[in-house]
CSV table of C-alpha atoms in Angstrom, one decimal:
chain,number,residue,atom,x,y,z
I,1,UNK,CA,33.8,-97.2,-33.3
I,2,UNK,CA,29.8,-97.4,-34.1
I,3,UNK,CA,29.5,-97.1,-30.3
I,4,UNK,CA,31.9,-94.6,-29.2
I,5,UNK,CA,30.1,-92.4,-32.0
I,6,UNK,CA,26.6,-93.3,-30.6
I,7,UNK,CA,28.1,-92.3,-27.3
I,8,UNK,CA,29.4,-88.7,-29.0
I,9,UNK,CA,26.0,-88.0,-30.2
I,10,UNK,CA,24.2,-88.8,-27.0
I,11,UNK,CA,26.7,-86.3,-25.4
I,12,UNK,CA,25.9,-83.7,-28.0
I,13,UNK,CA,22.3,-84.3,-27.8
I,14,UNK,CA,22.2,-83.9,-24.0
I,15,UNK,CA,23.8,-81.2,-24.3
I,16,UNK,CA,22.0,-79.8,-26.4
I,17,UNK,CA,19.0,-80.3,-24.7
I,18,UNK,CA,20.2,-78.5,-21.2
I,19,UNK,CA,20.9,-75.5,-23.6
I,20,UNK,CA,17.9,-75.3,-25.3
I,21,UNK,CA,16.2,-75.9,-21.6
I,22,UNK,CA,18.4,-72.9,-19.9
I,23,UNK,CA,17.1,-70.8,-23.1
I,24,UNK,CA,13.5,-71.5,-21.9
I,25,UNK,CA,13.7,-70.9,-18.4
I,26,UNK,CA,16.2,-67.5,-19.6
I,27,UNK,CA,13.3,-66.5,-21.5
I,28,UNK,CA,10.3,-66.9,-19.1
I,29,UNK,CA,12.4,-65.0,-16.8
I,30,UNK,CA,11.3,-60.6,-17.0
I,31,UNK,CA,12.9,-58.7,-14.5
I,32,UNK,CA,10.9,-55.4,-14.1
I,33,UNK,CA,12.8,-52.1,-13.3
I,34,UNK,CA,11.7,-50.2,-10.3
I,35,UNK,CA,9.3,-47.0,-11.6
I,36,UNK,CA,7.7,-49.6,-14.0
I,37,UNK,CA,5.1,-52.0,-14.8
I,38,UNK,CA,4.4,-54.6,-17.6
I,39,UNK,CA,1.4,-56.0,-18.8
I,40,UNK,CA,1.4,-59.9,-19.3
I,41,UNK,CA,-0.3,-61.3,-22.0
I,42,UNK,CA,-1.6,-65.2,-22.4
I,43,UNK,CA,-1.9,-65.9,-26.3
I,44,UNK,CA,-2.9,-62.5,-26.8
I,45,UNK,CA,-5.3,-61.7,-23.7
I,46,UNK,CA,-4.3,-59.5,-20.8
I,47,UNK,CA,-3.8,-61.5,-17.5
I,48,UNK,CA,-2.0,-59.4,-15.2
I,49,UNK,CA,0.7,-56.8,-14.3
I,50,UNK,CA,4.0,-57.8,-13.4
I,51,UNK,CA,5.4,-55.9,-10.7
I,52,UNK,CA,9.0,-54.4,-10.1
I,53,UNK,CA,11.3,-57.1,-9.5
I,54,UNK,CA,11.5,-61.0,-10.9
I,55,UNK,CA,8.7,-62.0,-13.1
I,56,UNK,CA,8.6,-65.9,-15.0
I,57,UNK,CA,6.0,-66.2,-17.7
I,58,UNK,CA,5.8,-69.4,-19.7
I,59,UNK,CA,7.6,-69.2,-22.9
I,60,UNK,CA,5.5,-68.8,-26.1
I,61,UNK,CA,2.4,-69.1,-24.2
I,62,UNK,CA,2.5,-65.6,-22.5
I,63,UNK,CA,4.6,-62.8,-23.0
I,64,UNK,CA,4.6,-59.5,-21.9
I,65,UNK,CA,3.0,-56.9,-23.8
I,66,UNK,CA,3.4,-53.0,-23.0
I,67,UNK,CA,5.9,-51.4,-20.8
I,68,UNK,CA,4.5,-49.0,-18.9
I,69,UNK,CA,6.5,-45.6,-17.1
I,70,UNK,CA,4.6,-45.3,-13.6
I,71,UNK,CA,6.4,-42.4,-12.7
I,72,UNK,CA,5.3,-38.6,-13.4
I,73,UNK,CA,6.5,-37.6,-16.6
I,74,UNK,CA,6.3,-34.2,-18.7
I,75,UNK,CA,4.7,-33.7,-22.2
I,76,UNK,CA,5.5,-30.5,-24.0
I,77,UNK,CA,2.3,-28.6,-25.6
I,78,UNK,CA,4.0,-27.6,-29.4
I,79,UNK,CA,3.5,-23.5,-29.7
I,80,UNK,CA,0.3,-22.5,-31.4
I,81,UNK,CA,-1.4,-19.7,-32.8
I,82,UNK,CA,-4.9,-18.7,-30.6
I,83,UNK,CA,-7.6,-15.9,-31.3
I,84,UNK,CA,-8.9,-14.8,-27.9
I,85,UNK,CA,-12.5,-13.2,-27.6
I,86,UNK,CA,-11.4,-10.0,-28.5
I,87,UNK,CA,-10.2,-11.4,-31.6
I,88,UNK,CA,-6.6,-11.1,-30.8
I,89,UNK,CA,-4.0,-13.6,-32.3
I,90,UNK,CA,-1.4,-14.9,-29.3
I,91,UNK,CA,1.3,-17.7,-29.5
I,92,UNK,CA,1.3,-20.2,-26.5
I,93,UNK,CA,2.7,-23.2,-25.3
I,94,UNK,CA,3.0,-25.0,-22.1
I,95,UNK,CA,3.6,-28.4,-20.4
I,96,UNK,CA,1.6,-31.1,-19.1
I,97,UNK,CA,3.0,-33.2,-15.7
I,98,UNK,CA,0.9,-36.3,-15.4
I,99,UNK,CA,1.6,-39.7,-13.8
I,100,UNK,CA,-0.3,-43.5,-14.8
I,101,UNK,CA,-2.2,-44.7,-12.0
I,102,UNK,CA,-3.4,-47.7,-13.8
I,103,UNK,CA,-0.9,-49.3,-15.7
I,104,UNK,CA,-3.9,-51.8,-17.5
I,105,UNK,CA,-6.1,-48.8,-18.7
I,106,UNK,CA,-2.7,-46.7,-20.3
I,107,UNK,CA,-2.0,-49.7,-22.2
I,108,UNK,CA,-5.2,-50.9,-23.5
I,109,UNK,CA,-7.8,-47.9,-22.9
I,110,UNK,CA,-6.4,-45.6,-25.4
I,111,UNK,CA,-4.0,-46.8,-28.4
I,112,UNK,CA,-1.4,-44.0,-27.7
I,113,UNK,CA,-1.2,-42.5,-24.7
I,114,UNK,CA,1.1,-39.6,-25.2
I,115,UNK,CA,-0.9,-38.4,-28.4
I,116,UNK,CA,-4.1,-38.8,-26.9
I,117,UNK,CA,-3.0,-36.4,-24.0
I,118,UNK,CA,-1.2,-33.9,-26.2
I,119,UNK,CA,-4.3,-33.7,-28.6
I,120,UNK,CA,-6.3,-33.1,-25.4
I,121,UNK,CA,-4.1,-30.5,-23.9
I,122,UNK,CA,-4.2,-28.2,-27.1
I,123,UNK,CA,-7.7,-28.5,-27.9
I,124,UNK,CA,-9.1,-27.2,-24.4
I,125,UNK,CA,-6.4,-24.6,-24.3
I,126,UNK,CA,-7.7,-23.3,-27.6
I,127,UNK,CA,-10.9,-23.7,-25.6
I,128,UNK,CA,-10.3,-21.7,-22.6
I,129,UNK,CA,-8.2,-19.0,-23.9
I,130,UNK,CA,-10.7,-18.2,-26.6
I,131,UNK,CA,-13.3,-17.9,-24.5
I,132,UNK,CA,-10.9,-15.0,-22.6
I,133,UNK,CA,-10.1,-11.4,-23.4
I,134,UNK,CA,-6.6,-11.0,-24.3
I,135,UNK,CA,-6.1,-9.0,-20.9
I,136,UNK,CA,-7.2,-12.0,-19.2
I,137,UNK,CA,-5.5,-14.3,-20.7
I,138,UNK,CA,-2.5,-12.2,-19.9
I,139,UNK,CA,-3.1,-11.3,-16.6
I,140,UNK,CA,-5.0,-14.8,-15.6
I,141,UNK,CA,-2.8,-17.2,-15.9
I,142,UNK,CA,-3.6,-19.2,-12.6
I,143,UNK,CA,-7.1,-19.6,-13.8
I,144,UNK,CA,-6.6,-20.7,-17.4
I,145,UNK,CA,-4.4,-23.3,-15.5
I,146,UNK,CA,-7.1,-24.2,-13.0
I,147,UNK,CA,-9.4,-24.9,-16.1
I,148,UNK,CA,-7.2,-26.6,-18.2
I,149,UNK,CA,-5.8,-29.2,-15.1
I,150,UNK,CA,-9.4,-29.6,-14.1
I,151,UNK,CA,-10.7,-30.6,-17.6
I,152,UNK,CA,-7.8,-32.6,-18.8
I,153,UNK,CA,-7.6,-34.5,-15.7
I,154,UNK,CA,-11.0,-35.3,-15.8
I,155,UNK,CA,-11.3,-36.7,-19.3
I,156,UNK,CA,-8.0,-38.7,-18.9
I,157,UNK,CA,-9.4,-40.7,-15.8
I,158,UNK,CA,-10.4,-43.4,-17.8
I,159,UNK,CA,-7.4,-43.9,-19.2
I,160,UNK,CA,-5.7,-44.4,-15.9
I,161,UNK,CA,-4.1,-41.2,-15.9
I,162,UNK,CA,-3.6,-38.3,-13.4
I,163,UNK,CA,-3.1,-35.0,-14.7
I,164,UNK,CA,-1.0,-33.6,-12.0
I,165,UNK,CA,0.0,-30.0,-13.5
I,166,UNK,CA,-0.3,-28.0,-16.4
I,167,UNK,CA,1.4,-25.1,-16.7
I,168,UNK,CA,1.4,-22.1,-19.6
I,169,UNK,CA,5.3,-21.4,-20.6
I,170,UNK,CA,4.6,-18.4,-22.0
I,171,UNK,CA,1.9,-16.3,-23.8
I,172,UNK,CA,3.2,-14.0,-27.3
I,173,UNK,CA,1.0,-11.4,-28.1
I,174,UNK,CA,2.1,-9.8,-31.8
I,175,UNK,CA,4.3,-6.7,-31.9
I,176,UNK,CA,1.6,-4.5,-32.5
I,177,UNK,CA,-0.2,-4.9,-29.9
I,178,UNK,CA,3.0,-5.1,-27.7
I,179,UNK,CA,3.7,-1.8,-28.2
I,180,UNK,CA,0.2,-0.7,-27.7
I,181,UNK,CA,0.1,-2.2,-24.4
I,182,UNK,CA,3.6,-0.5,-23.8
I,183,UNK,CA,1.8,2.9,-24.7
I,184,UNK,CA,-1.0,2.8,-22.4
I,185,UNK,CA,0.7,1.3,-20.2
I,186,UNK,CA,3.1,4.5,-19.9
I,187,UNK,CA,-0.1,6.2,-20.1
I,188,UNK,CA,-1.2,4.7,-17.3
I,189,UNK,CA,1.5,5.2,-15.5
I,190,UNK,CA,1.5,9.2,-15.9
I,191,UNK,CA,-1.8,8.9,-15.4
I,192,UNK,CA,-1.2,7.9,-12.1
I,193,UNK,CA,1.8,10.2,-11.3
I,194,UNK,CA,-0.4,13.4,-12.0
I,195,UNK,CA,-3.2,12.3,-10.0
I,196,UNK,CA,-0.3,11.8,-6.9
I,197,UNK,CA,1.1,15.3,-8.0
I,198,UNK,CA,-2.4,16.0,-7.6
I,199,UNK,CA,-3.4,14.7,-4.6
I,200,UNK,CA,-0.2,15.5,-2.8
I,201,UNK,CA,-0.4,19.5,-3.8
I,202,UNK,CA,-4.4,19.2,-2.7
I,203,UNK,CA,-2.9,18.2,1.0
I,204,UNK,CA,-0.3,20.5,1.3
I,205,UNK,CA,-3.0,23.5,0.7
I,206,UNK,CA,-5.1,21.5,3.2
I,207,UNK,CA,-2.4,21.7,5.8
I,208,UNK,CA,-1.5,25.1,4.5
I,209,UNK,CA,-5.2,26.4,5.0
I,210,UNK,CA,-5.7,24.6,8.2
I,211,UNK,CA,-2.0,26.5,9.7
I,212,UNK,CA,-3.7,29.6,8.6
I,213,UNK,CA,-6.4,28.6,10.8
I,214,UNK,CA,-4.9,27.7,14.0
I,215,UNK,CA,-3.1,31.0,13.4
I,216,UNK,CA,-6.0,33.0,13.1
I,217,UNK,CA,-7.6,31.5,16.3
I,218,UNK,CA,-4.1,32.2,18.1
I,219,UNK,CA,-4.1,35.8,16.7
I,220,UNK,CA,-7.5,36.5,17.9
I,221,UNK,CA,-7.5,34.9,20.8
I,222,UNK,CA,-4.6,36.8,21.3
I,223,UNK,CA,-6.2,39.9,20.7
I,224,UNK,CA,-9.5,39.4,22.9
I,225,UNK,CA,-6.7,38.8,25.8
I,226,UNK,CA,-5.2,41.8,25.1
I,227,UNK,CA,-8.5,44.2,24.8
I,228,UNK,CA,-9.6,42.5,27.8
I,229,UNK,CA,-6.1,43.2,29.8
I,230,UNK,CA,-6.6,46.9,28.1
I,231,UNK,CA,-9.8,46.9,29.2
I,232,UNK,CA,-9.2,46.6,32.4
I,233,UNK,CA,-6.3,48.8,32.4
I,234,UNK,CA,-9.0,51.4,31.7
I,235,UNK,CA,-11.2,50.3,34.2
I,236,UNK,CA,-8.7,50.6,36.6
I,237,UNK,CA,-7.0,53.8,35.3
I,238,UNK,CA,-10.7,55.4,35.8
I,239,UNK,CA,-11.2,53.5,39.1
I,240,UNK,CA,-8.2,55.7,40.0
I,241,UNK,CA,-9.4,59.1,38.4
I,242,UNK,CA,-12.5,58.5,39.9
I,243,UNK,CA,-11.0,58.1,43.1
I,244,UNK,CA,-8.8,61.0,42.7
I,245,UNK,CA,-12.0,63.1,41.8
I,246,UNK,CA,-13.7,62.1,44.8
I,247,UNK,CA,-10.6,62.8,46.9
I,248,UNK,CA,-10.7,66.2,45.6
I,249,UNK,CA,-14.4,66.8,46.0
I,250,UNK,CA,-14.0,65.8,49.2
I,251,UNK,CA,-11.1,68.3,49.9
I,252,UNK,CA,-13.3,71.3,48.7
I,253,UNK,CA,-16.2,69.8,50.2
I,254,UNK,CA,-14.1,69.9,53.4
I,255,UNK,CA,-12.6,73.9,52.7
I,256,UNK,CA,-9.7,73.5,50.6
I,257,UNK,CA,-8.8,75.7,48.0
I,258,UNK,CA,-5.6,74.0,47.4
I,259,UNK,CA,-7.1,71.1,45.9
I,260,UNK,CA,-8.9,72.6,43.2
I,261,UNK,CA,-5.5,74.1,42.6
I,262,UNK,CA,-3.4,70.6,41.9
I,263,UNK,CA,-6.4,69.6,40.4
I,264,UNK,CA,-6.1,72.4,37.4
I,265,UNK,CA,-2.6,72.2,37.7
I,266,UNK,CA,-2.9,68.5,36.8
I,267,UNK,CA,-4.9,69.0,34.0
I,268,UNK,CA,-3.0,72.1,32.7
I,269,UNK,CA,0.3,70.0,32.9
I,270,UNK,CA,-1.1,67.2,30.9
I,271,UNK,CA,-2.5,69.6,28.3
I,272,UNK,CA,0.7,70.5,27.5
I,273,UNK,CA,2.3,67.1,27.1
I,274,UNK,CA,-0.5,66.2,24.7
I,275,UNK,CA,0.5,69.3,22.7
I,276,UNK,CA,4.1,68.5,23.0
I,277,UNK,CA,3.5,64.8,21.8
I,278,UNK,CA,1.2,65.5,19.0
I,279,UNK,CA,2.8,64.5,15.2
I,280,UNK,CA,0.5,67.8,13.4
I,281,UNK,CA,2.8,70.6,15.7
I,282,UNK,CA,6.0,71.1,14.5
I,283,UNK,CA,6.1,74.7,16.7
I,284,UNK,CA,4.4,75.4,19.8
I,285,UNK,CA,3.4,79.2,20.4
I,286,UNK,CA,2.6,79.9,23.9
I,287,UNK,CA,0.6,83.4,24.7
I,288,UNK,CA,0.5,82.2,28.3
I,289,UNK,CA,1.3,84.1,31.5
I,290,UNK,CA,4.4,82.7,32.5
I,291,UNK,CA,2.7,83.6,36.2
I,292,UNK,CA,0.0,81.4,36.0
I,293,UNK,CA,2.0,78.2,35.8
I,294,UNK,CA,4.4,79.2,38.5
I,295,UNK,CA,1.3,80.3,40.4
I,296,UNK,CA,-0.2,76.7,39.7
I,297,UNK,CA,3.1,75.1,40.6
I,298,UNK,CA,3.1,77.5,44.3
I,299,UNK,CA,-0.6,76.3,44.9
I,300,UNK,CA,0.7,72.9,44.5
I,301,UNK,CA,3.5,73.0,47.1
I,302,UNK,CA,1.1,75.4,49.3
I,303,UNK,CA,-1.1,72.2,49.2
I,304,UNK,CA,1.8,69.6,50.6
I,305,UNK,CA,3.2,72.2,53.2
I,306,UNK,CA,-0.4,72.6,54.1
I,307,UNK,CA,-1.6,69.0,53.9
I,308,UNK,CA,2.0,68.0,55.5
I,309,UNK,CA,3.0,70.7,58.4
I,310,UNK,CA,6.4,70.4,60.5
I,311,UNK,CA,4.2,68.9,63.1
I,312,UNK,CA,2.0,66.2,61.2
I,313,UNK,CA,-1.3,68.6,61.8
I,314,UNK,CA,-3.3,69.4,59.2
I,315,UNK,CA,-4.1,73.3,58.9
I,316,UNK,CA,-6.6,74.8,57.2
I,317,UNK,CA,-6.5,77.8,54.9
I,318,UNK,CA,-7.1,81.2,55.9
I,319,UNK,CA,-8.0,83.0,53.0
I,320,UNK,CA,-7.7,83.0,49.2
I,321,UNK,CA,-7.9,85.4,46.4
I,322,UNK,CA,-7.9,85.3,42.6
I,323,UNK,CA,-5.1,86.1,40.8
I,324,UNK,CA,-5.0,87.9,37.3
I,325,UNK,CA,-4.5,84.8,35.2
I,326,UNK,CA,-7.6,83.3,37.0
I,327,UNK,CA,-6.0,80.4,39.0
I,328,UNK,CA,-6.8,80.9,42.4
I,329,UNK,CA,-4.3,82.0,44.6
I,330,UNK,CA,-3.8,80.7,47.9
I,331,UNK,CA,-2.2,82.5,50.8
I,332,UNK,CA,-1.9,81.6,54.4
C-alpha cells in the first residue's frame, strides 16, 4: 500500500510538473498581430521590439510592455471657441491623421501619446487662426492646414510620430455675423449685377454709335458718288449745248437763217414748259401772237426740208424777212 501510494504521488507530481512547465513555455509565448508592435521589457528596461508574428520572452524575467498601433489612425480635435485678429469669436474643430514610425519613442518618449497630440493640435490651431482675419480664416482653409500639418508634424518627430493630415471640419462664425456676411454678400452681388447692366448698356451704345458711323460714311460716300455722277451729267449736258451752239454758229456763220430760227424756237419751247411746270402758277395768261409760234414751228420744218431736200443736196436760202412778231421769217 505505502508503495502503490508513493507511486500515486510520483504520478501526480510529474504531472504536475509537465503542467506547470506547458504554463511557462504558454506564457513566454506573445504572438503579435499584424499592424502592431510590442515593446519587450527585461526587469523593467527596454530591450527590443517584437515584430508581427511569434515572439517567446522568458517568463518573469521579461515581459512585454506597450502595445503599440503602427497603422494611421485619426484623433478628433474637440470643438472650441477662437478669437481671430479681428476679434471675432468662431467655433472649430477638425481631425488629425498621423501614423508611429517608431514604435520605441511612442511608448517611452512621451507618457501619453494621444493627449500629447490632441493638446498640440488645439494649441497651434488657436495659434494660427488667431493670427488670421476672420475672412481668411474663412476663405483660407488650405493654408491654416498647411501651417498646422507643418508645425504639428514637426514637433511630434521626436516622439516617433508622423503627422500625415490635419484637416479643419468645419469653421462656425456666430449668427450675427452670419447674417452680416449674408448682407454684403447680396450687396456684393448687386453690386456686380449693376456694374454688368452697366457695362453691357455702355457696349450696346458703343455698337449703336459705331452703326451710326459706318452709316454716315455709306451715306456720304454715297452722296459724293452721286454729285460726281450729277456732275458729270452737267458736264456732259453742257458738252452737248455747247456743241449745239457751235453747230448753230456755224450754220449762220455759213448763211443760214434757219438755224437761228430752231435755235429761238428751242428756247421759246422750253420757256414754256418751265412755266407750265412751275408749283407758284396756278393759271397761265398768254398775250402771245398765236403766229409767232406757228411761224417758229414753219422755220423749223423750213430748216429740215432745207437741210434735207428730195435729193440729199443741201440748198441754201434765198432770202428772208422779218415778220411782225419779230421771229425771222424764212422763205424760199
Amino acid at each position: 500500500m505505502a508503495a502503490e501510494k508513493g507511486r500515486v504521488m510520483i504520478e501526480i507530481f510529474m504531472v504536475a510538473f509537465v503542467v506547470l512547465v506547458l504554463l511557462l513555455v504558454m506564457s513566454g509565448v506573445k504572438i503579435v498581430h499584424q499592424g502592431y508592435r510590442y515593446t519587450i521589457e527585461h526587469f523593467g528596461r527596454f530591450t527590443r521590439v517584437a515584430e508581427p508574428g511569434i515572439n517567446f520572452v522568458i517568463p518573469f524575467v521579461t515581459r512585454v510592455g506597450r502595445k503599440i498601433n503602427m497603422m494611421e489612425q485619426v484623433l478628433d480635435i474637440p470643438g472650441q471657441e477662437i478669437i481671430t485678429k479681428d476679434n471675432a469669436m468662431v467655433a472649430v474643430d477638425g481631425v488629425v491623421f498621423f501614423q508611429v514610425l517608431d514604435a520605441a519613442k511612442a511608448a517611452y518618449e512621451v507618457s501619453d501619446l494621444y493627449t500629447a497630440i490632441m493638446a498640440l493640435s488645439t494649441t497651434n490651431l488657436r495659434t494660427v487662426m488667431g493670427s488670421m482675419d476672420l475672412d481668411e480664416t474663412l476663405s483660407k482653409r488650405d493654408e491654416i492646414n498647411a501651417r498646422l500639418l507643418a508645425v504639428v508634424d514637426h514637433a511630434t518627430e521626436s516622439w516617433g510620430v508622423k503627422i500625415t493630415r490635419v484637416e479643419l471640419k468645419d469653421i462656425r462664425p456666430p449668427a450675427d455675423i452670419v447674417n452680416a456676411m449674408t448682407r454684403q454678400m447680396k450687396a456684393e452681388r448687386e453690386k456686380r449685377a449693376a456694374i454688368l447692366e452697366s457695362e453691357g448698356m455702355r457696349q450696346s451704345e458703343i455698337l449703336r454709335a459705331e452703326g451710326e458711323k459706318q452709316a454716315r460714311i455709306l451715306q456720304a460716300e454715297g452722296q459724293k458718288e452721286a454729285a460726281f455722277r450729277d456732275a458729270e451729267a452737267r458736264e456732259r449736258a453742257a458738252q452737248a449745248e455747247a456743241n449745239a451752239t457751235k453747230s448753230v454758229s456755224d450754220a449762220i456763220a455759213g448763211g443760214s437763217a434757219q438755224a437761228i430760227n430752231y435755235f429761238i424756237a428751242q428756247k421759246y419751247v422750253e420757256a414754256l414748259g418751265k412755266f407750265a411746270t412751275s408749283p407758284n402758277s396756278k393759271t397761265i395768261l398768254f398775250p402771245l401772237e398765236a403766229t409767232q409760234l406757228m411761224g417758229t414751228l414753219g422755220g423749223i420744218g423750213e430748216l429740215a426740208r432745207e437741210v434735207f431736200g428730195k435729193d440729199g443736196a443741201v440748198t441754201v436760202p434765198v432770202r428772208s424777212k422779218t415778220s411782225g412778231s419779230g421771229l425771222p421769217k424764212v422763205e424760199s
